[in-house]
Every structure is written in C-alpha cells, then in structure tokens.
C-alpha cells in the first residue's frame, strides 16, 4: 500500500505515458501503468523501480478490464490523484476504403476507452479532488489525409473532456486535454519504419524544426494534472512546437 499521490496511466508502459510516469514519480508520486502490452509493462517497471510503480494488464476497449484495473487501485493504493488517458494506436488508411470495424476500433480505444477509465476512476478521484488528463493530438484540430478515424477520435476527446470538466468540476475533479504535435516514441518510430509517416516535411513545417521528446509532452500533462494548474479546467493545451499556428504557406 502506498500513501504517495497515485496516478493511473493508460498506455503507461510506453512513450508519452511512460514519460509521464517518470515525471510523476520524480515529484514524489506512485504510478500504476495500465497497458495492453505486458512485455512493455515488465520493462517499464524495471526502469521505474517496483517501489515507485506497478503494472496492471488492461485493455481500454473492455469495460470489465478497465473496471478490474481501477478496482486494484481502490484495493491496493486506496487513493487516486490523477488519470492520464494515453493508450492509443495509429492506423492510416484511405477514407474510401476504411471499414466500419477499423473506424469503430479507433473510436473505441481513444474515445470510449477514455470515457470508460474516467467513469471507473471518478469515485476515487472525487474523494481527493483529483484530475484527469486526456491525450488528444494536433489531429483534434486539423484535417489529415488518411487519418479519418484518428482525427475524429482525437476531436471527440476534446468534447468528452470539456463535458466531464463542467459536470465534475463541482466535485473538485478537473479534466483537461493535452494535444501533442509529433513526438519521438515507438508509435511514430513504427509509422516511419512502415513508410506511413514522412518525418522530413513535418520537421520543416514545425517552427521548432523537430519532433518533441516524450518528456516535453509529459511536462505539459504534469502541469494539467497537478495544483500548478488549479484553475485550469476543460482546456485543450496544444503542445506542438508551433505546428498548428504556422500560417507561413505563402
Ligand atoms: N507519438 C506522437 O507523435 C503522438 C502525437 C499526438 C498524440 N499522440 C497520442 O499519444 C498517446 C500515446 O502515444 P505514444 O506515442 O506514447 O504511443 P506508444 O505506442 O509509445 O504508447 C501507447 C501505449 O498504448 C498501449 N495501448 C494500445 N492499445 C491499448 C488498449 N486497447 N488498452 C490499453 N493500452 C493500449 C500500447 O500497448 C502502448 O504501450 C496516444 O493516444 C497517441 O494517439 C501521440
């Protein structure tokens, strides 16, 4: 059992979720990594230390799996201070060939998954005035060819967050969204390796001229998760190195 501030992090065994766990632990917290990938969980716990974190196998597309994972937090840590919904996948495909199953899987993981976790976490979060940070993307505010399911899902995460923010604000639970630009993680590494993401034009288009490191997104998420942002609620914070504000197309 821990008395440390506790974070429940979906997709916590990799990329942005793992970087958030490191940042949370660095300021004295305990991280529960909820992830589908058990091999990655084992590696992540050996990196973070068993005194600072534990893993729980969790598939955010399953209500039973999510409810069971949050039940372990109620039973073991007995407190919950923040949730980071970072579980996600990418699946670029032409919009005229997309199947219902593929489209709905993307929404299920990102949107319904975030809702399932928020719903199961709320009774614990409201005890201590906790926070939820949902991970969207610049895809929430852009049109992107071959990303119909992803842009739809990420835009919907903003709507979910805003509604939870106003519905649960009265219970002291704040809900915000972080919307990263392109970040160096296994997620983008794989897309680049498969030829589904061309990184050179993205770097050219990003004012800072590079991808973010996961730690840079984790720092913004940590701000939204902690008292430093105590009056920020329902906000979508774009963290993209200047990508989406760039009007320099002339
Ligand atoms: N990397 C980027 O450039 C970027 C940019 C914007 C937004 N994002 C978003 O950030 C989030 C994290 O991405 P990342 O780059 O850290 O990716 P990542 O692949 O490094 O990590 C994602 C993790 O989610 C887990 N996961 C996938 N499906 C799951 C499920 N059904 N249930 C539980 N866990 C599941 C994976 O096992 C993996 O460990 C995603 O929502 C992604 O859409 C990433």
Tab-separated table of C-alpha atoms and ligand atoms in Angstrom:
chain	number	residue	atom	x	y	z
A	1	UNK	CA	0.000	0.000	0.000
A	2	UNK	CA	1.249	3.492	-0.799
A	3	UNK	CA	0.352	6.839	0.706
A	4	UNK	CA	2.036	8.594	-2.191
A	5	UNK	CA	-0.061	10.559	-4.679
A	6	UNK	CA	-1.128	7.945	-7.202
A	7	UNK	CA	-1.501	8.232	-10.973
A	8	UNK	CA	-3.323	5.696	-13.149
A	9	UNK	CA	-1.836	5.836	-16.628
A	10	UNK	CA	-3.310	4.023	-19.611
A	11	UNK	CA	-0.710	3.286	-22.255
A	12	UNK	CA	1.675	3.794	-19.337
A	13	UNK	CA	4.254	1.243	-20.458
A	14	UNK	CA	5.498	3.260	-23.440
A	15	UNK	CA	6.098	6.663	-24.962
A	16	UNK	CA	4.180	9.614	-23.518
A	17	UNK	CA	2.524	7.537	-20.780
A	18	UNK	CA	5.867	6.186	-19.553
A	19	UNK	CA	7.444	9.663	-19.636
A	20	UNK	CA	4.515	10.956	-17.585
A	21	UNK	CA	5.083	8.134	-15.061
A	22	UNK	CA	8.732	9.208	-14.737
A	23	UNK	CA	7.748	12.845	-14.206
A	24	UNK	CA	5.058	11.902	-11.677
A	25	UNK	CA	7.488	9.702	-9.726
A	26	UNK	CA	10.175	12.419	-9.806
A	27	UNK	CA	7.883	14.672	-7.803
A	28	UNK	CA	7.172	12.000	-5.208
A	29	UNK	CA	4.266	10.095	-6.710
A	30	UNK	CA	3.421	6.448	-7.384
A	31	UNK	CA	2.440	5.291	-10.886
A	32	UNK	CA	0.064	2.495	-11.903
A	33	UNK	CA	0.813	1.561	-15.507
A	34	UNK	CA	-2.292	0.162	-17.217
A	35	UNK	CA	-1.368	-1.263	-20.580
A	36	UNK	CA	-2.302	-3.987	-23.025
A	37	UNK	CA	1.317	-4.908	-23.625
A	38	UNK	CA	2.602	-6.987	-20.691
A	39	UNK	CA	6.178	-7.236	-22.020
A	40	UNK	CA	6.397	-3.461	-22.114
A	41	UNK	CA	4.966	-3.306	-18.562
A	42	UNK	CA	7.746	-5.579	-17.263
A	43	UNK	CA	10.436	-3.425	-18.922
A	44	UNK	CA	8.825	-0.221	-17.665
A	45	UNK	CA	8.623	-1.411	-14.043
A	46	UNK	CA	12.275	-2.449	-14.081
A	47	UNK	CA	13.095	1.045	-15.382
A	48	UNK	CA	10.936	2.889	-12.841
A	49	UNK	CA	11.516	0.622	-9.817
A	50	UNK	CA	8.911	-1.522	-8.080
A	51	UNK	CA	8.855	0.915	-5.151
A	52	UNK	CA	7.667	3.671	-7.497
A	53	UNK	CA	5.307	1.888	-9.862
A	54	UNK	CA	3.360	-1.250	-10.601
A	55	UNK	CA	1.731	-2.568	-13.732
A	56	UNK	CA	-1.722	-3.863	-14.442
A	57	UNK	CA	-2.740	-5.524	-17.687
A	58	UNK	CA	-5.646	-3.536	-19.053
A	59	UNK	CA	-7.449	-3.293	-22.365
A	60	UNK	CA	-9.306	0.013	-22.523
A	61	UNK	CA	-11.749	-1.433	-25.091
A	62	UNK	CA	-13.188	-3.698	-22.378
A	63	UNK	CA	-15.367	-2.360	-19.574
A	64	UNK	CA	-14.587	-5.412	-17.426
A	65	UNK	CA	-10.853	-4.948	-17.912
A	66	UNK	CA	-10.961	-1.228	-17.072
A	67	UNK	CA	-13.220	-1.705	-14.037
A	68	UNK	CA	-10.989	-4.528	-12.750
A	69	UNK	CA	-7.844	-2.419	-13.165
A	70	UNK	CA	-9.348	0.523	-11.260
A	71	UNK	CA	-10.620	-1.896	-8.584
A	72	UNK	CA	-6.994	-2.882	-7.921
A	73	UNK	CA	-6.207	0.792	-7.249
A	74	UNK	CA	-9.107	1.077	-4.788
A	75	UNK	CA	-7.916	-2.080	-3.035
A	76	UNK	CA	-4.146	-1.566	-3.143
A	77	UNK	CA	-3.223	2.118	-3.271
A	78	UNK	CA	-6.559	3.193	-1.691
A	79	UNK	CA	-6.189	6.627	-3.287
A	80	UNK	CA	-6.180	8.075	-6.772
A	81	UNK	CA	-4.966	11.562	-7.595
A	82	UNK	CA	-4.749	11.633	-11.358
A	83	UNK	CA	-5.549	9.717	-14.513
A	84	UNK	CA	-3.661	10.058	-17.773
A	85	UNK	CA	-5.509	8.505	-20.711
A	86	UNK	CA	-2.634	7.868	-23.117
A	87	UNK	CA	-3.473	4.451	-24.613
A	88	UNK	CA	-3.665	4.755	-28.360
A	89	UNK	CA	-2.897	3.390	-31.780
A	90	UNK	CA	-2.446	4.817	-35.277
A	91	UNK	CA	-3.839	3.221	-38.390
A	92	UNK	CA	-3.553	5.410	-41.513
A	93	UNK	CA	-5.796	4.267	-44.371
A	94	UNK	CA	-7.680	5.882	-47.279
A	95	UNK	CA	-11.119	7.125	-46.239
A	96	UNK	CA	-12.852	5.466	-49.204
A	97	UNK	CA	-11.564	2.049	-48.143
A	98	UNK	CA	-11.955	2.260	-44.385
A	99	UNK	CA	-14.066	-0.494	-42.819
A	100	UNK	CA	-16.667	0.061	-40.108
A	101	UNK	CA	-14.656	-2.245	-37.854
A	102	UNK	CA	-11.436	-0.287	-38.279
A	103	UNK	CA	-13.147	3.083	-37.755
A	104	UNK	CA	-15.008	1.878	-34.688
A	105	UNK	CA	-11.908	0.279	-33.138
A	106	UNK	CA	-10.133	3.649	-33.269
A	107	UNK	CA	-13.076	5.367	-31.557
A	108	UNK	CA	-13.345	2.520	-29.056
A	109	UNK	CA	-9.721	2.770	-27.924
A	110	UNK	CA	-9.371	6.553	-27.834
A	111	UNK	CA	-12.838	7.911	-27.035
A	112	UNK	CA	-14.876	5.165	-25.373
A	113	UNK	CA	-11.678	3.933	-23.701
A	114	UNK	CA	-11.032	7.356	-22.144
A	115	UNK	CA	-14.683	7.532	-21.041
A	116	UNK	CA	-14.564	4.026	-19.515
A	117	UNK	CA	-11.464	4.886	-17.499
A	118	UNK	CA	-12.818	8.284	-16.408
A	119	UNK	CA	-16.123	6.709	-15.310
A	120	UNK	CA	-14.420	3.990	-13.276
A	121	UNK	CA	-11.896	6.438	-11.770
A	122	UNK	CA	-14.374	9.177	-10.807
A	123	UNK	CA	-15.481	7.737	-7.423
A	124	UNK	CA	-11.834	7.576	-6.334
A	125	UNK	CA	-10.827	10.919	-7.849
A	126	UNK	CA	-13.623	12.915	-6.237
A	127	UNK	CA	-12.544	11.786	-2.763
A	128	UNK	CA	-9.396	13.885	-3.059
A	129	UNK	CA	-10.245	16.415	-5.765
A	130	UNK	CA	-8.246	14.644	-8.440
A	131	UNK	CA	-7.554	15.340	-12.093
A	132	UNK	CA	-7.927	13.680	-15.473
A	133	UNK	CA	-5.698	14.474	-18.433
A	134	UNK	CA	-6.783	13.019	-21.762
A	135	UNK	CA	-4.248	12.764	-24.569
A	136	UNK	CA	-5.568	14.050	-27.890
A	137	UNK	CA	-3.326	15.287	-30.716
A	138	UNK	CA	-2.985	18.109	-33.207
A	139	UNK	CA	-5.227	15.727	-35.175
A	140	UNK	CA	-8.006	17.064	-32.902
A	141	UNK	CA	-7.781	20.462	-34.613
A	142	UNK	CA	-6.599	19.546	-38.139
A	143	UNK	CA	-7.762	17.661	-41.209
A	144	UNK	CA	-5.238	14.958	-42.114
A	145	UNK	CA	-5.469	12.764	-45.215
A	146	UNK	CA	-5.798	9.035	-44.433
A	147	UNK	CA	-6.451	9.769	-40.759
A	148	UNK	CA	-10.284	9.965	-40.736
A	149	UNK	CA	-10.714	7.658	-37.753
A	150	UNK	CA	-7.803	9.170	-35.816
A	151	UNK	CA	-8.802	12.831	-36.344
A	152	UNK	CA	-12.432	12.007	-35.469
A	153	UNK	CA	-11.365	10.204	-32.297
A	154	UNK	CA	-8.973	12.922	-31.186
A	155	UNK	CA	-11.508	15.708	-31.811
A	156	UNK	CA	-14.062	13.749	-29.774
A	157	UNK	CA	-11.646	13.512	-26.859
A	158	UNK	CA	-11.768	17.314	-26.609
A	159	UNK	CA	-15.567	17.192	-26.372
A	160	UNK	CA	-15.517	14.425	-23.791
A	161	UNK	CA	-13.010	16.341	-21.668
A	162	UNK	CA	-14.972	19.599	-21.806
A	163	UNK	CA	-18.202	17.906	-20.722
A	164	UNK	CA	-16.571	15.989	-17.886
A	165	UNK	CA	-14.874	19.231	-16.819
A	166	UNK	CA	-18.160	21.081	-16.350
A	167	UNK	CA	-20.057	18.069	-14.990
A	168	UNK	CA	-17.443	17.047	-12.425
A	169	UNK	CA	-15.890	20.440	-11.631
A	170	UNK	CA	-18.372	20.847	-8.788
A	171	UNK	CA	-16.911	17.720	-7.184
A	172	UNK	CA	-13.436	19.223	-7.401
A	173	UNK	CA	-12.357	16.964	-10.268
A	174	UNK	CA	-10.661	18.860	-13.115
A	175	UNK	CA	-10.493	17.398	-16.628
A	176	UNK	CA	-8.188	18.720	-19.339
A	177	UNK	CA	-6.707	17.628	-22.654
A	178	UNK	CA	-3.160	17.757	-23.934
A	179	UNK	CA	-2.827	17.811	-27.721
A	180	UNK	CA	0.708	16.907	-28.788
A	181	UNK	CA	2.273	17.537	-32.141
A	182	UNK	CA	4.692	14.892	-33.389
A	183	UNK	CA	6.620	13.084	-30.653
A	184	UNK	CA	9.520	10.620	-30.833
A	185	UNK	CA	8.006	7.413	-29.437
A	186	UNK	CA	7.607	3.778	-30.603
A	187	UNK	CA	4.271	4.968	-32.109
A	188	UNK	CA	5.926	7.358	-34.613
A	189	UNK	CA	9.049	5.182	-34.997
A	190	UNK	CA	6.844	2.364	-36.293
A	191	UNK	CA	4.874	4.605	-38.681
A	192	UNK	CA	8.131	5.992	-40.115
A	193	UNK	CA	9.605	2.480	-40.453
A	194	UNK	CA	6.469	1.305	-42.303
A	195	UNK	CA	6.631	4.289	-44.690
A	196	UNK	CA	3.311	5.664	-43.336
A	197	UNK	CA	4.806	8.871	-41.930
A	198	UNK	CA	7.310	11.110	-43.687
A	199	UNK	CA	9.149	12.938	-40.919
A	200	UNK	CA	11.174	15.424	-43.011
A	201	UNK	CA	8.218	17.630	-44.083
A	202	UNK	CA	6.845	17.520	-40.529
A	203	UNK	CA	10.132	18.833	-39.159
A	204	UNK	CA	10.181	21.534	-41.861
A	205	UNK	CA	6.597	22.507	-41.054
A	206	UNK	CA	7.192	22.634	-37.274
A	207	UNK	CA	8.566	26.046	-36.243
A	208	UNK	CA	10.966	24.424	-33.756
A	209	UNK	CA	12.228	22.175	-36.559
A	210	UNK	CA	11.965	18.829	-34.764
A	211	UNK	CA	9.736	16.251	-33.111
A	212	UNK	CA	9.034	16.608	-29.367
A	213	UNK	CA	10.631	14.280	-26.844
A	214	UNK	CA	8.026	12.383	-24.772
A	215	UNK	CA	9.278	14.221	-21.673
A	216	UNK	CA	8.160	17.546	-23.187
A	217	UNK	CA	4.583	16.305	-23.520
A	218	UNK	CA	4.749	14.713	-20.066
A	219	UNK	CA	5.755	18.104	-18.597
A	220	UNK	CA	2.642	19.750	-20.068
A	221	UNK	CA	0.453	16.858	-18.878
A	222	UNK	CA	2.007	17.105	-15.403
A	223	UNK	CA	1.079	20.801	-15.302
A	224	UNK	CA	-2.543	19.908	-16.125
A	225	UNK	CA	-2.527	17.040	-13.606
A	226	UNK	CA	-1.228	18.985	-10.602
A	227	UNK	CA	-2.024	22.030	-8.472
A	228	UNK	CA	0.101	24.292	-10.705
A	229	UNK	CA	-2.998	24.379	-12.966
A	230	UNK	CA	-5.555	24.562	-10.144
A	231	UNK	CA	-7.950	26.883	-12.064
A	232	UNK	CA	-7.495	25.276	-15.488
A	233	UNK	CA	-10.498	23.104	-16.349
A	234	UNK	CA	-11.833	21.908	-19.704
A	235	UNK	CA	-8.825	23.258	-21.572
A	236	UNK	CA	-7.184	21.716	-24.632
A	237	UNK	CA	-3.474	22.525	-24.481
A	238	UNK	CA	-1.710	22.218	-27.824
A	239	UNK	CA	1.966	21.280	-27.404
A	240	UNK	CA	3.308	21.140	-30.937
A	241	UNK	CA	6.377	23.324	-31.348
A	242	UNK	CA	4.326	25.827	-33.379
A	243	UNK	CA	2.997	23.356	-35.966
A	244	UNK	CA	-0.689	24.309	-35.976
A	245	UNK	CA	-0.256	28.091	-35.731
A	246	UNK	CA	2.134	28.209	-38.673
A	247	UNK	CA	0.492	30.337	-41.384
A	248	UNK	CA	3.702	30.607	-43.362
A	249	UNK	CA	2.403	28.945	-46.556
A	250	UNK	CA	2.881	31.982	-48.833
B	1	LIG	N1	3.744	9.987	-30.701
B	1	LIG	C1	3.122	11.005	-31.256
B	1	LIG	O1	3.644	11.686	-32.166
B	1	LIG	C2	1.747	11.408	-30.771
B	1	LIG	C3	1.244	12.646	-31.166
B	1	LIG	C4	-0.005	13.044	-30.749
B	1	LIG	C5	-0.746	12.223	-29.934
B	1	LIG	N2	-0.255	11.016	-29.564
B	1	LIG	C6	-1.098	10.190	-28.702
B	1	LIG	O2	-0.407	9.964	-27.504
B	1	LIG	C7	-0.845	8.727	-26.936
B	1	LIG	C8	0.376	7.891	-26.598
B	1	LIG	O3	1.114	7.692	-27.769
B	1	LIG	P1	2.650	7.261	-27.737
B	1	LIG	O4	3.308	7.986	-28.833
B	1	LIG	O5	3.160	7.307	-26.352
B	1	LIG	O6	2.461	5.735	-28.227
B	1	LIG	P2	3.142	4.351	-27.741
B	1	LIG	O7	2.817	3.377	-28.812
B	1	LIG	O8	4.571	4.579	-27.370
B	1	LIG	O9	2.318	4.003	-26.415
B	1	LIG	C9	0.951	3.690	-26.470
B	1	LIG	C10	0.667	2.572	-25.480
B	1	LIG	O10	-0.744	2.323	-25.522
B	1	LIG	C11	-0.925	0.939	-25.332
B	1	LIG	N3	-2.233	0.528	-25.840
B	1	LIG	C12	-2.658	0.455	-27.132
B	1	LIG	N4	-3.901	-0.010	-27.191
B	1	LIG	C13	-4.308	-0.222	-25.908
B	1	LIG	C14	-5.509	-0.686	-25.314
B	1	LIG	N5	-6.555	-1.071	-26.057
B	1	LIG	N6	-5.579	-0.757	-23.970
B	1	LIG	C15	-4.522	-0.393	-23.203
B	1	LIG	N7	-3.350	0.033	-23.708
B	1	LIG	C16	-3.249	0.136	-25.045
B	1	LIG	C17	0.218	0.286	-26.110
B	1	LIG	O11	0.460	-1.036	-25.673
B	1	LIG	C18	1.369	1.249	-25.806
B	1	LIG	O12	2.160	0.803	-24.724
B	1	LIG	C19	-1.768	8.089	-27.973
B	1	LIG	O13	-3.105	8.333	-27.608
B	1	LIG	C20	-1.430	8.829	-29.257
B	1	LIG	O14	-2.535	8.872	-30.132
B	1	LIG	C21	0.977	10.594	-29.953
